[in-house]
CSV table of C-alpha atoms in Angstrom, one decimal:
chain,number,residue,atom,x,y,z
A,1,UNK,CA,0.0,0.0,0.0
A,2,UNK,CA,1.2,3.6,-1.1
A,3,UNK,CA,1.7,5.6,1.5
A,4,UNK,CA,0.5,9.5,2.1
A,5,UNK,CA,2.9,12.4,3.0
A,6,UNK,CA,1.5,16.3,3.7
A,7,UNK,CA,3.4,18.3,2.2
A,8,UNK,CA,1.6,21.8,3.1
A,9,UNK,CA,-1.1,22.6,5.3
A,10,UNK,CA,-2.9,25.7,6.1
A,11,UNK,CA,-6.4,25.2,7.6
A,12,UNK,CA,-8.2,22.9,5.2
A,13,UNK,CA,-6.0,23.8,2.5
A,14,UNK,CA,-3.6,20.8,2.2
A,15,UNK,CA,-1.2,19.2,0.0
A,16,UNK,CA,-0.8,15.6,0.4
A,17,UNK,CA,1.6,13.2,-1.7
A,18,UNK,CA,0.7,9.6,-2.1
A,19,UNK,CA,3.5,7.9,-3.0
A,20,UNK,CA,6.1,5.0,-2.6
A,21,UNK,CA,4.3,1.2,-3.0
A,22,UNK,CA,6.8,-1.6,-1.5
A,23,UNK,CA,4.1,-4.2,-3.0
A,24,UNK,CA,3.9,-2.3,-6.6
A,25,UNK,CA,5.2,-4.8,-9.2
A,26,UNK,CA,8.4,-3.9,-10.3
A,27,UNK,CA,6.7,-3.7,-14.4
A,28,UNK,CA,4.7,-1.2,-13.5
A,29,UNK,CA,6.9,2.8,-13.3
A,30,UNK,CA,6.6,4.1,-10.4
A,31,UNK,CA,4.1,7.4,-9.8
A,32,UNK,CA,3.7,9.7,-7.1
A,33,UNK,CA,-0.1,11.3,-7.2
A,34,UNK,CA,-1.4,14.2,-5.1
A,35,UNK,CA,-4.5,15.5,-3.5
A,36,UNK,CA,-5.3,19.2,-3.4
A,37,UNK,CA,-8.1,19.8,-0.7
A,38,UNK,CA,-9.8,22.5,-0.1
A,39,UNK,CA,-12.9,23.4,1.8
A,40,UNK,CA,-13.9,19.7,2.1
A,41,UNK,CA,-13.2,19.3,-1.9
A,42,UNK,CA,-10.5,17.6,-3.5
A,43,UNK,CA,-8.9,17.3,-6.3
A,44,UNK,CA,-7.1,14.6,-7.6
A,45,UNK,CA,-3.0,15.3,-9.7
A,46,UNK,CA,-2.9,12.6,-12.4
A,47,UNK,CA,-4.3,9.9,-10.4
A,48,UNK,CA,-2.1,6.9,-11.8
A,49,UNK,CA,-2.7,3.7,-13.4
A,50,UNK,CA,-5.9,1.3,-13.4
A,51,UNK,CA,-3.3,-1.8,-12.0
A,52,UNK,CA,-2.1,1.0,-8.9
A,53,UNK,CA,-5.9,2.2,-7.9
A,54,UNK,CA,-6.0,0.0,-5.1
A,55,UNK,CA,-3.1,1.6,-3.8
A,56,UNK,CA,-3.7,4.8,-4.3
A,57,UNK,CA,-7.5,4.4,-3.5
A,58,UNK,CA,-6.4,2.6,-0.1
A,59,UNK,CA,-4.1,5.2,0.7
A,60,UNK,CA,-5.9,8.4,-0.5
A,61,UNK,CA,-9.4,7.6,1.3
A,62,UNK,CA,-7.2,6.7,5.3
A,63,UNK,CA,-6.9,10.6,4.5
A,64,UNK,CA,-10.0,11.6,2.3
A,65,UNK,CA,-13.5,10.2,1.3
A,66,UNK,CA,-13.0,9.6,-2.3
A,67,UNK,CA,-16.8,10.6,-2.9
A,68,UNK,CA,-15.7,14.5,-1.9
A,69,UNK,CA,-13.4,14.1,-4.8
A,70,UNK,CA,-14.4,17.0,-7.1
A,71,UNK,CA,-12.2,16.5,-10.2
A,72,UNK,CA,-9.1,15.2,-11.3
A,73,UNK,CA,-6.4,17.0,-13.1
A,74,UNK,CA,-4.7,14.9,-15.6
A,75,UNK,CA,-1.1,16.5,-17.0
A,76,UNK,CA,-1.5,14.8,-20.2
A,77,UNK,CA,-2.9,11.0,-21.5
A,78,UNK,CA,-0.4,8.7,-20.4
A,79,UNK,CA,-2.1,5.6,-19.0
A,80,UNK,CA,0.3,6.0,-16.0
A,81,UNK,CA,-0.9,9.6,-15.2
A,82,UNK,CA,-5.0,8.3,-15.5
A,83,UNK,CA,-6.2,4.9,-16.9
A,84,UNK,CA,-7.8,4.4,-13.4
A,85,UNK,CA,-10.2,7.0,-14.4
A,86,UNK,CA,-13.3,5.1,-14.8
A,87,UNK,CA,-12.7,3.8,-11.2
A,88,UNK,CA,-12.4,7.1,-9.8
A,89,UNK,CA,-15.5,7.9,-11.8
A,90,UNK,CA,-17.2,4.7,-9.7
A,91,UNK,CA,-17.0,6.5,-6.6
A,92,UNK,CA,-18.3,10.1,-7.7
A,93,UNK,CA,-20.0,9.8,-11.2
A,94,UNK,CA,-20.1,13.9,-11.7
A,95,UNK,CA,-16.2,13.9,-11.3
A,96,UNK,CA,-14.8,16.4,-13.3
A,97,UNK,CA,-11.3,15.7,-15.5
A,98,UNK,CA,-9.0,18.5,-16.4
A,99,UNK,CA,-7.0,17.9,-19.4
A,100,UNK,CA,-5.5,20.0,-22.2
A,101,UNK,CA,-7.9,20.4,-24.9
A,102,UNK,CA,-5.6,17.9,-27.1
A,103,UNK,CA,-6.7,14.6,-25.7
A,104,UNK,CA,-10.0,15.3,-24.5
A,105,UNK,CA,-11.4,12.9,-27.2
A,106,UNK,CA,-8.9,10.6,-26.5
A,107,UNK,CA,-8.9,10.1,-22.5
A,108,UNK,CA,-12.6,9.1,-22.5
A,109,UNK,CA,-11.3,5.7,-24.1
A,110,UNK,CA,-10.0,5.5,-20.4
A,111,UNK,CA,-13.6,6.3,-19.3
A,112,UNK,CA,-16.1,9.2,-18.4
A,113,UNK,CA,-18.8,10.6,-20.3
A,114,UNK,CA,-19.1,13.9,-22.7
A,115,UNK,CA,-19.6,15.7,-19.4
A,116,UNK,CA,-16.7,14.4,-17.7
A,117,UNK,CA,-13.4,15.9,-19.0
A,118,UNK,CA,-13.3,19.8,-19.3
A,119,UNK,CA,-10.7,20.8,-22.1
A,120,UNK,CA,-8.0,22.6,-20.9
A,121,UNK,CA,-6.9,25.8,-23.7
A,122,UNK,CA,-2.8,25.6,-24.9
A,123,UNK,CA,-2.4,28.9,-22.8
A,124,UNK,CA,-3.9,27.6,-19.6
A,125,UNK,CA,-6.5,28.1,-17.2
A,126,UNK,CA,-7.2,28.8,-13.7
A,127,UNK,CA,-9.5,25.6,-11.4
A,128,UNK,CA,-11.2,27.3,-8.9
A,129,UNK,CA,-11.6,24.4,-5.9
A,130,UNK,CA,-14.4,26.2,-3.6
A,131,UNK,CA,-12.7,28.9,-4.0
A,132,UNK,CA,-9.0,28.4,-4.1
A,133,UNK,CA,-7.5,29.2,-7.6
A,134,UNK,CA,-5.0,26.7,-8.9
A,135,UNK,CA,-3.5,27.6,-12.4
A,136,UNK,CA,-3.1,24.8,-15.1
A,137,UNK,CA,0.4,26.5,-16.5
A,138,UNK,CA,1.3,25.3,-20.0
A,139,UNK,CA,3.9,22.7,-20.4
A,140,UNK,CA,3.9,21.7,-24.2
A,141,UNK,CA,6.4,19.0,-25.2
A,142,UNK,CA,7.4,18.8,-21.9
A,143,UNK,CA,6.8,15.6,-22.8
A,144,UNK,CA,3.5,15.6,-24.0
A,145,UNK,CA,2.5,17.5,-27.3
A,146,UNK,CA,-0.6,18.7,-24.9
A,147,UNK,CA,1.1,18.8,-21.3
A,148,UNK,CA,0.3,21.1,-18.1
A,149,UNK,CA,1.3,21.6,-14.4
A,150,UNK,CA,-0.9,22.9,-12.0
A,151,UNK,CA,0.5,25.8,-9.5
A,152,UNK,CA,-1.2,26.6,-6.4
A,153,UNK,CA,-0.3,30.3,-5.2
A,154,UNK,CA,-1.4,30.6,-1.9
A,155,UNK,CA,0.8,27.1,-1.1
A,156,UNK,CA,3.9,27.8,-3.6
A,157,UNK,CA,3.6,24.3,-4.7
A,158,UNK,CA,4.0,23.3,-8.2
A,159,UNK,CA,2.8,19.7,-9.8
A,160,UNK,CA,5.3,19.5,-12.6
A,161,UNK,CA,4.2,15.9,-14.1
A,162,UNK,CA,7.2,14.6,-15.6
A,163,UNK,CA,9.3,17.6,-16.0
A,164,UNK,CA,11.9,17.3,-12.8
A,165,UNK,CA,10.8,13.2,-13.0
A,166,UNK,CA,13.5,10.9,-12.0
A,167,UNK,CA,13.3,6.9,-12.4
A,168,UNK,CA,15.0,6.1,-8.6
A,169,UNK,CA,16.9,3.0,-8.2
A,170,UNK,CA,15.9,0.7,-4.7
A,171,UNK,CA,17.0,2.1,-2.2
A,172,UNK,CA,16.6,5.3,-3.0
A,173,UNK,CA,13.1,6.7,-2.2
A,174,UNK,CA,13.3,9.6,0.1
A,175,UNK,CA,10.0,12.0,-0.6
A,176,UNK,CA,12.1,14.7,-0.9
A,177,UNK,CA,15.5,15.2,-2.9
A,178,UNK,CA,18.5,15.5,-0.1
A,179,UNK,CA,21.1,15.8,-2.5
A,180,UNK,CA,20.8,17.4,-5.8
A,181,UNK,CA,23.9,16.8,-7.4
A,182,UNK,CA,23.4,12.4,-6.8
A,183,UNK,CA,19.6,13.3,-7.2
A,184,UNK,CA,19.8,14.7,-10.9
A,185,UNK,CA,21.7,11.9,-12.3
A,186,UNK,CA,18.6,9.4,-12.3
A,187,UNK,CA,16.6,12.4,-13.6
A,188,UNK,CA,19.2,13.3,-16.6
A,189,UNK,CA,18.3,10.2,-19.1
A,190,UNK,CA,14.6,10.5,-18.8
A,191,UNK,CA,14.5,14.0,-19.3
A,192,UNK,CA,17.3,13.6,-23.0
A,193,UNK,CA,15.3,11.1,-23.9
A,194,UNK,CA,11.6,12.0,-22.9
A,195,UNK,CA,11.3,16.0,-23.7
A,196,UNK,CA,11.0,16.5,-26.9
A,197,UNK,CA,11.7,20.1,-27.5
A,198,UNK,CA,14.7,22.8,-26.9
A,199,UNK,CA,12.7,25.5,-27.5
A,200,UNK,CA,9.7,24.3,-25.5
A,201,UNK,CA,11.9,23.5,-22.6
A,202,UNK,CA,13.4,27.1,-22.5
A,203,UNK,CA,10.2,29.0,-22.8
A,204,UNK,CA,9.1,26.7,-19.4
A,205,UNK,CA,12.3,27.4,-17.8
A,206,UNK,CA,12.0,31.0,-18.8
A,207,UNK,CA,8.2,30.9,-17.1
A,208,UNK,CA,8.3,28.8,-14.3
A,209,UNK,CA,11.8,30.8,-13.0
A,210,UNK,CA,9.2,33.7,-12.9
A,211,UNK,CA,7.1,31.6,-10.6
A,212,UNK,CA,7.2,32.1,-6.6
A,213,UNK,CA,7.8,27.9,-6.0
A,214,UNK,CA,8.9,26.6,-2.7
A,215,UNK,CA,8.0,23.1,-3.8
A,216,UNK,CA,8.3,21.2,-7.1
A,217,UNK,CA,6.5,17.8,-7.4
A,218,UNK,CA,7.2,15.4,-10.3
A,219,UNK,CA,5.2,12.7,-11.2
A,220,UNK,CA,8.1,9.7,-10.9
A,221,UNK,CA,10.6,10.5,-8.4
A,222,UNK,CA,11.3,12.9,-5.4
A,223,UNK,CA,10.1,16.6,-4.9
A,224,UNK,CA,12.1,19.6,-5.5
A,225,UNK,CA,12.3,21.8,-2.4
A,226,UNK,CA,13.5,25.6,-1.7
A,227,UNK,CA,16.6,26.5,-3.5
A,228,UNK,CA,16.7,22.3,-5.1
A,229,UNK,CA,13.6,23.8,-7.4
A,230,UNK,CA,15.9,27.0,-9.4
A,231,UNK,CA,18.9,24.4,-8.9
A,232,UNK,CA,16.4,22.5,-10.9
A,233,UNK,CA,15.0,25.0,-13.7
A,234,UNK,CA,19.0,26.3,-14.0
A,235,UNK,CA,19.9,22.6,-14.8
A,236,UNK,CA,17.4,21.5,-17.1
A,237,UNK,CA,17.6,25.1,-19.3
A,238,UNK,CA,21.5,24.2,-20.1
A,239,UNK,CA,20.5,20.1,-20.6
A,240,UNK,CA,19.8,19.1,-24.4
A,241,UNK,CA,17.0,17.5,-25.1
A,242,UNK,CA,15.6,15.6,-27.5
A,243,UNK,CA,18.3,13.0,-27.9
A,244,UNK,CA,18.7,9.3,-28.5
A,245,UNK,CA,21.7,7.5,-27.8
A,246,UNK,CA,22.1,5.0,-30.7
B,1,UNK,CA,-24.2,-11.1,0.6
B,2,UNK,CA,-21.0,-9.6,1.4
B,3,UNK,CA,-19.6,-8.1,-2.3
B,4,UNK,CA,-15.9,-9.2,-0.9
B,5,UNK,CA,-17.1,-12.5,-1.1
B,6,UNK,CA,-19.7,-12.3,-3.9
B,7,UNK,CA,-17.9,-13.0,-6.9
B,8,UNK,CA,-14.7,-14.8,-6.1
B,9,UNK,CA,-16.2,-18.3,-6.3
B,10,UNK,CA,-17.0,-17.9,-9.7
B,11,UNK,CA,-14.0,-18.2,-12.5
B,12,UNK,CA,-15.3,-16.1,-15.1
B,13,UNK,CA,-14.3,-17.9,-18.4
B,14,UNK,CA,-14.5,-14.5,-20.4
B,15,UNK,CA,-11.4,-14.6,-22.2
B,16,UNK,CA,-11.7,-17.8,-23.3
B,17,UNK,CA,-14.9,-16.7,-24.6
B,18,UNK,CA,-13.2,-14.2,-26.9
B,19,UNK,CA,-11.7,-16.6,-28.8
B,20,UNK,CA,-14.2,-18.7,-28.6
B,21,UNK,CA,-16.2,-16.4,-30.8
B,22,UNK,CA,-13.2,-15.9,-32.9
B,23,UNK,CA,-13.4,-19.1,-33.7
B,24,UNK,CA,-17.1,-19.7,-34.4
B,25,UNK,CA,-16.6,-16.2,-36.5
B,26,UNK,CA,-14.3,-17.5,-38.9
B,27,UNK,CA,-16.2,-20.6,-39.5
B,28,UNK,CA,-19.4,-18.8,-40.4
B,29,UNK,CA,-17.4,-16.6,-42.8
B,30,UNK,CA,-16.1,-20.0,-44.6
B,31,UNK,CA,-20.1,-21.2,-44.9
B,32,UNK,CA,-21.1,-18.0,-46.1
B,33,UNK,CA,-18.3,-18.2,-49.3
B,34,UNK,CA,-19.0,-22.0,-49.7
B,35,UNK,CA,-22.8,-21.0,-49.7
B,36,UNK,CA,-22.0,-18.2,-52.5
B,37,UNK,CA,-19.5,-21.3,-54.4
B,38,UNK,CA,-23.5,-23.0,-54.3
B,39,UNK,CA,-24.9,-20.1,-56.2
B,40,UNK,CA,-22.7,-19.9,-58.7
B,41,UNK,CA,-23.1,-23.9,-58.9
B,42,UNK,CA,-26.7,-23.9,-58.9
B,43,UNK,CA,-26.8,-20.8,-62.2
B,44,UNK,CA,-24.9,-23.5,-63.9
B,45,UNK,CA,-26.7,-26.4,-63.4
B,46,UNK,CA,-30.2,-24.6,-64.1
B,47,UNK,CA,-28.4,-23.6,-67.8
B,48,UNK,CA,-27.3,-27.4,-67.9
B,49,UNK,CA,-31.0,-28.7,-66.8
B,50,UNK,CA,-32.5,-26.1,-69.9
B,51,UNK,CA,-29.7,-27.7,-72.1
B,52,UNK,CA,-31.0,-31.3,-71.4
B,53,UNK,CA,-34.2,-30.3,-72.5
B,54,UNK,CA,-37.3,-32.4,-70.6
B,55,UNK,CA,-35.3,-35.2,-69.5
B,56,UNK,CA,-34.1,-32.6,-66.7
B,57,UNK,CA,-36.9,-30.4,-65.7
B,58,UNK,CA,-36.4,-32.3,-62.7
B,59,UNK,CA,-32.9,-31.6,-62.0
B,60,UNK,CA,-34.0,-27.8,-63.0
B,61,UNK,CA,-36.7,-27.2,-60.5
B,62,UNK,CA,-34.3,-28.6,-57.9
B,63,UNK,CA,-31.2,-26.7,-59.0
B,64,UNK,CA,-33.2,-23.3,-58.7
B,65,UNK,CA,-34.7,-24.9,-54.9
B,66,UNK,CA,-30.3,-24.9,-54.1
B,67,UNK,CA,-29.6,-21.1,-55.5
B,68,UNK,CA,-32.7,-20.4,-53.5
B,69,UNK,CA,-31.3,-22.2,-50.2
B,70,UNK,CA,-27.5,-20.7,-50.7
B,71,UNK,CA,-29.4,-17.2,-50.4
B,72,UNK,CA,-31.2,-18.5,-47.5
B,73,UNK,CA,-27.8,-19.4,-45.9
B,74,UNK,CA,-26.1,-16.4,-46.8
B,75,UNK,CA,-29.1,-14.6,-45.3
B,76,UNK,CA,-29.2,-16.6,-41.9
B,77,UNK,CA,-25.0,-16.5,-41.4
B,78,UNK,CA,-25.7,-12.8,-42.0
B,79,UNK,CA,-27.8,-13.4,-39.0
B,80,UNK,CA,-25.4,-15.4,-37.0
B,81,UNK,CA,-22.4,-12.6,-38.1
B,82,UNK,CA,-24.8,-9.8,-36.4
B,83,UNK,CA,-25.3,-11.8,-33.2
B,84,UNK,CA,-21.4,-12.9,-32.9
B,85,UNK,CA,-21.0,-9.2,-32.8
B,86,UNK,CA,-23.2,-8.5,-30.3
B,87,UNK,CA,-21.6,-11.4,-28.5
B,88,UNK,CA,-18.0,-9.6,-29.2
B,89,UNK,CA,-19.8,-6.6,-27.3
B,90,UNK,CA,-20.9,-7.8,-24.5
B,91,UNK,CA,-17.9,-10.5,-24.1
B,92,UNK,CA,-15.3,-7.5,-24.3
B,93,UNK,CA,-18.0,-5.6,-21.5
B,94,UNK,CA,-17.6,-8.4,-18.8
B,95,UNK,CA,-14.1,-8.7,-19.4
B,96,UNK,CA,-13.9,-4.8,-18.1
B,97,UNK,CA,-16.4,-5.7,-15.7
B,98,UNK,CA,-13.8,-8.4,-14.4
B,99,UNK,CA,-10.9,-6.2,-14.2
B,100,UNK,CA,-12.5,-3.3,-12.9
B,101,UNK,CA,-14.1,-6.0,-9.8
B,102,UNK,CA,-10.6,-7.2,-9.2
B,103,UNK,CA,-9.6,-4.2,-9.3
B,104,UNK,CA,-12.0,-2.7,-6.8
B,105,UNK,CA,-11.6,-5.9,-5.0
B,106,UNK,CA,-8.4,-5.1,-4.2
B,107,UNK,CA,-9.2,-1.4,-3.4
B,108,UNK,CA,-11.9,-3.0,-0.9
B,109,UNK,CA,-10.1,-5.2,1.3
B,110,UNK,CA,-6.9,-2.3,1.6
B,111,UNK,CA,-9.7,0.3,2.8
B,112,UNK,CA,-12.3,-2.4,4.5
B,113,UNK,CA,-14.5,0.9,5.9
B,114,UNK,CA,-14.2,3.2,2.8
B,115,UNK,CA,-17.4,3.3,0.4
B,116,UNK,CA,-15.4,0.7,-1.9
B,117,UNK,CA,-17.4,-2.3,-0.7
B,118,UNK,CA,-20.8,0.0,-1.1
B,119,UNK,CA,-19.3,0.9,-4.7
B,120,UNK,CA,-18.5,-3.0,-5.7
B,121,UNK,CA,-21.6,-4.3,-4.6
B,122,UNK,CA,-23.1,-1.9,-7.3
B,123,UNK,CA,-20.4,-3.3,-9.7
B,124,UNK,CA,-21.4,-6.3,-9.1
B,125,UNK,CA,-25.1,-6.1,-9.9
B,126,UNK,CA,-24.8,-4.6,-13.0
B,127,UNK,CA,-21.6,-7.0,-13.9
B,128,UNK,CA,-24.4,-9.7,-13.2
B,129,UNK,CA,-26.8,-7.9,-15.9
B,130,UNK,CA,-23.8,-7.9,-18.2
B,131,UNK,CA,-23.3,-12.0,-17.6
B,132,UNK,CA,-27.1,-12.5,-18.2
B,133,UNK,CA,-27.3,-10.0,-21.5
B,134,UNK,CA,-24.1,-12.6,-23.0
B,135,UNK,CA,-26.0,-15.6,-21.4
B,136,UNK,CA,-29.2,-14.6,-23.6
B,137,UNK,CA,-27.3,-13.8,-26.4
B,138,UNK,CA,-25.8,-16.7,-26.2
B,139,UNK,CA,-28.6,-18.6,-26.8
B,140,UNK,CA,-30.2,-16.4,-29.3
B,141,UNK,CA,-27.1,-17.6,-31.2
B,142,UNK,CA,-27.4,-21.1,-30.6
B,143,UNK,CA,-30.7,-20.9,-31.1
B,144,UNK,CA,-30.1,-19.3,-34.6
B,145,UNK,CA,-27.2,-22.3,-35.2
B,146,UNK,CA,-30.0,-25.1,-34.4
B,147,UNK,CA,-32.2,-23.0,-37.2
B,148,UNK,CA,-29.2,-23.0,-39.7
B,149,UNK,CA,-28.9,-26.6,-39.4
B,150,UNK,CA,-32.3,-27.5,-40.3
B,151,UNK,CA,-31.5,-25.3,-43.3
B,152,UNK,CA,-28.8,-27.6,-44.2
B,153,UNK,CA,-30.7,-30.7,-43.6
B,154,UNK,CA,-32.9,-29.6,-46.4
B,155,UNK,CA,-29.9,-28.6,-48.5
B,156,UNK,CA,-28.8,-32.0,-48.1
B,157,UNK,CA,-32.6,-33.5,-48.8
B,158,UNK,CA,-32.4,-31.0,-52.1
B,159,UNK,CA,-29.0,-32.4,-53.2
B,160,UNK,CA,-29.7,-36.2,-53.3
B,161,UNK,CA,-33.3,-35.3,-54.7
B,162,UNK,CA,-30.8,-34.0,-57.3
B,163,UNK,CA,-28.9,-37.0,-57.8
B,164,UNK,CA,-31.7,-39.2,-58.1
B,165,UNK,CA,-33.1,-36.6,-60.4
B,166,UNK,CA,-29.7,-36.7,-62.7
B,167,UNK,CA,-30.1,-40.2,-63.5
B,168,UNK,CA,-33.0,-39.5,-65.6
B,169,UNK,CA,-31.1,-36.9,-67.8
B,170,UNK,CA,-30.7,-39.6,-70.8
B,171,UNK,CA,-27.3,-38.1,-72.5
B,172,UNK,CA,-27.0,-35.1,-69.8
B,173,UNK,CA,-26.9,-38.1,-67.1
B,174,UNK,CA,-23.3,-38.0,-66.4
B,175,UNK,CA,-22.9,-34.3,-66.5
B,176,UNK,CA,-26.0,-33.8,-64.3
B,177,UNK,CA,-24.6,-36.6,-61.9
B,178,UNK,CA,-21.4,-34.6,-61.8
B,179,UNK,CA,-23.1,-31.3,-60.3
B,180,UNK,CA,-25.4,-33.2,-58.5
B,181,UNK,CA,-22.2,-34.7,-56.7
B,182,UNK,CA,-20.3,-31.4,-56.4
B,183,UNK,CA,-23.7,-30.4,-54.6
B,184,UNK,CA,-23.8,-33.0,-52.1
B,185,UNK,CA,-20.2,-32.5,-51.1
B,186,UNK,CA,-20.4,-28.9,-50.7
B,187,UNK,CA,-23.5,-29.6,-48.3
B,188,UNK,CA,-21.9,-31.8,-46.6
B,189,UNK,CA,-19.0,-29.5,-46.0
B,190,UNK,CA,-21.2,-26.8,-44.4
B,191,UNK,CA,-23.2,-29.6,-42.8
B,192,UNK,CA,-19.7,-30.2,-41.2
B,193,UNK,CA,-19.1,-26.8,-40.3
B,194,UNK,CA,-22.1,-26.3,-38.7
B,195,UNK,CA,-21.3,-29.3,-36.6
B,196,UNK,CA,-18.2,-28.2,-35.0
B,197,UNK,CA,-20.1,-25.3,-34.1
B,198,UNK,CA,-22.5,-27.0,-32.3
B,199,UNK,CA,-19.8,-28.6,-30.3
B,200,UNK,CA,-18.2,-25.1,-29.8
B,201,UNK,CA,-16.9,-24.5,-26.1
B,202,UNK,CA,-19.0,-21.4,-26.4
B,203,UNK,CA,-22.0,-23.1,-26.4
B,204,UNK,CA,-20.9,-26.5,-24.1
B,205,UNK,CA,-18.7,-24.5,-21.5
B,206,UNK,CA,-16.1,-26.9,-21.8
């Protein structure tokens, strides 16, 4: 069973990672999903496979009830990032899923209805969760052609999806990177191989550097934390991307 | 009944099913162009029959019966091909329906006092209406099979009526005897077909 980590709290304003399964099969990647709550409402950050759900499901609702579950934000339409959707959609039917306008015809193959998924524009768009503002902030290429992260203001956290990802040998699986330098090497290869774009990659390095961040949080890997998240942006503006080694 | 403990006992043989239907598909497909082979048969032997003159008015009346029972054929696998689909459908529905109960299963017995169980009880009862829908279909198709068959019994009645018929056909005999042959194997290669579908798993279980 996955585990659950709070990352930021204010009131009912909370951050919680759900992470690290010591019974996930080794086939399957490894994912780190959050929950935004706010004001009794959740929302759910690319909720993960269909073969993890009872992970994430178990560990999620020893925190949450699943039904309060308002949407779910998927960073693009990897099955990793959200073929468990129909099974979320089991426990609250009039779910909402936030995607980029790109694959909203092509998620529903995952499940929901024409009333489910709510395309998300190229340039972004602000999710209001009773009342708190989170901002889907383009991510193009990055390594979806359709790709966002979701900032949240008030708590200076970003969801990055795979941008800052890194595939973490056993052994290592602190929440948190400690050390940046031994940290970035199992983040380099997956981010040559995976991110597609030079130019893509700059303009998010240019806007995210802009961004008041205490916390980044990847999708595979550990987060990014005060001066680890420009460490971060600095090192993957001067990385090439875009390359295959053969 | 608990929903942990509802479905468990019960090994759904859905998979197997798939191919199952696989199966029976590409069998109907090889009746359907041996039925059209009996068309093209039948067009020829009516020409013969009008050849040999009165000595095969016989043979013609029951040549045009066999054009008339390869349309019927074609007609009823068209049928069958409809109800295999539906039986695709609803076969590739339960196999979700499977998954997703593991699935929630699993969920369930992580998180015994979360709504999980609440939610795969639900599961279950409409996985149950998914199993009966496939159940009826089922035997709507075998049903449709057992109707085929009877079809090809008369085929078979209609090609040794033509046999008989061909001895009569003075010169034209051994032509008409020829066809009338060709006829009676080709109905007794569907009538074979049809068989092994009978004795399809999908229908016996096993």
């Amino acid at each position: 069973m996955k585990t659950t980590k709070t990352i930021f709290q204010q009131g009912n304003h909370k951050w919680v990672a759900i992470v690290r399964d010591p019974e996930k099969p080794n086939y399957l990647v490894d994912t780190n999903e959050y929950l935004v709550t706010h004001g009794g409402k959740g929302l759910l950050l690319d909720p993960g496979g269909a073969e993890i759900f009872p992970a994430v499901f178990s560990a999620l609702s020893a925190e949450f009830d699943p039904s309060a579950l308002a949407g779910i934000f998927a960073s693009h339409q990897d099955p990793d990032i959200c073929s468990s959707l129909a099974l979320w959609l089991e426990f609250n039917p009039g779910m909402r899923c936030y995607v980029s306008w790109l694959w909203s015809s092509f998620i529903p193959h995952f499940g929901g209805t024409a009333d489910t998924f709510v395309p998300i524009p190229d340039e972004g768009t602000d999710i209001s969760l009773e009342g708190l503002i989170l901002q889907a902030v383009p991510a193009h290429y990055l390594h979806s052609s359709g790709n966002f992260n979701l900032y949240d203001k008030i708590a200076k956290v970003m969801f990055s999806g795979d941008v800052g990802a890194a595939l973490l040998p056993p052994g290592e699986d602190s929440l948190f990177v400690e050390d940046f330098d031994r940290h970035i090497r199992h983040a380099e290869g997956f981010h040559r191989r995976w991110m597609g774009s030079n130019e893509a990659k700059r303009r998010w390095c240019e806007r995210v550097s802009q961004m008041d961040i205490d916390m980044l949080c990847p999708q595979h890997g550990a987060i990014y934390r005060g001066a680890d998240v420009q460490r971060f942006i600095n090192w993957f503006d001067d990385l090439q991307v875009g390359i295959v080694k053969a | 009944m608990n929903a942990l403990t509802m479905s468990t006992a019960r090994p759904p043989p859905a998979g197997d099913d798939l191919l199952r239907i696989v199966r029976i598909n590409e069998e109907i497909k090889r009746v359907v162009g041996v039925s059209f082979k009996i068309n093209i048969m039948a067009l020829n032997a009516i020409f013969l029959a009008k050849r040999a003159g009165t000595a095969a008015r016989g043979f013609g009346v029951l040549s045009n019966e066999l054009r008339v029972f390869s349309q019927d054929l074609r007609t009823c696998m068209e049928a069958l091909t409809g109800l295999i689909h539906g039986c695709v459908n609803e076969v590739s529905i339960v196999l979700q329906d499977i998954r997703f109960a593991r699935l929630l299963r699993e969920a369930a017995e992580l998180a015994p006092q979360s709504a999980a169980i609440a939610v795969l009880q639900r599961r279950e009862d409409e996985n149950e209406a998914h199993r009966q829908k496939l159940a009826s279909l089922r035997g709507q198709l075998k049903r449709a099979l057992e109707d085929a068959f009877q079809m090809v019994e008369l085929g078979g009645v209609l090609a040794k009526s033509a046999k008989i018929e061909a001895a009569y056909g003075q010169s034209f005999a051994p032509s008409l005897s020829q066809v009338s042959g060709e006829f009676d194997g080709i109905v007794e290669e569907i009538r074979g077909s049809l068989e092994s579908l009978r004795r399809s798993a999908f229908f016996t279980g096993h």
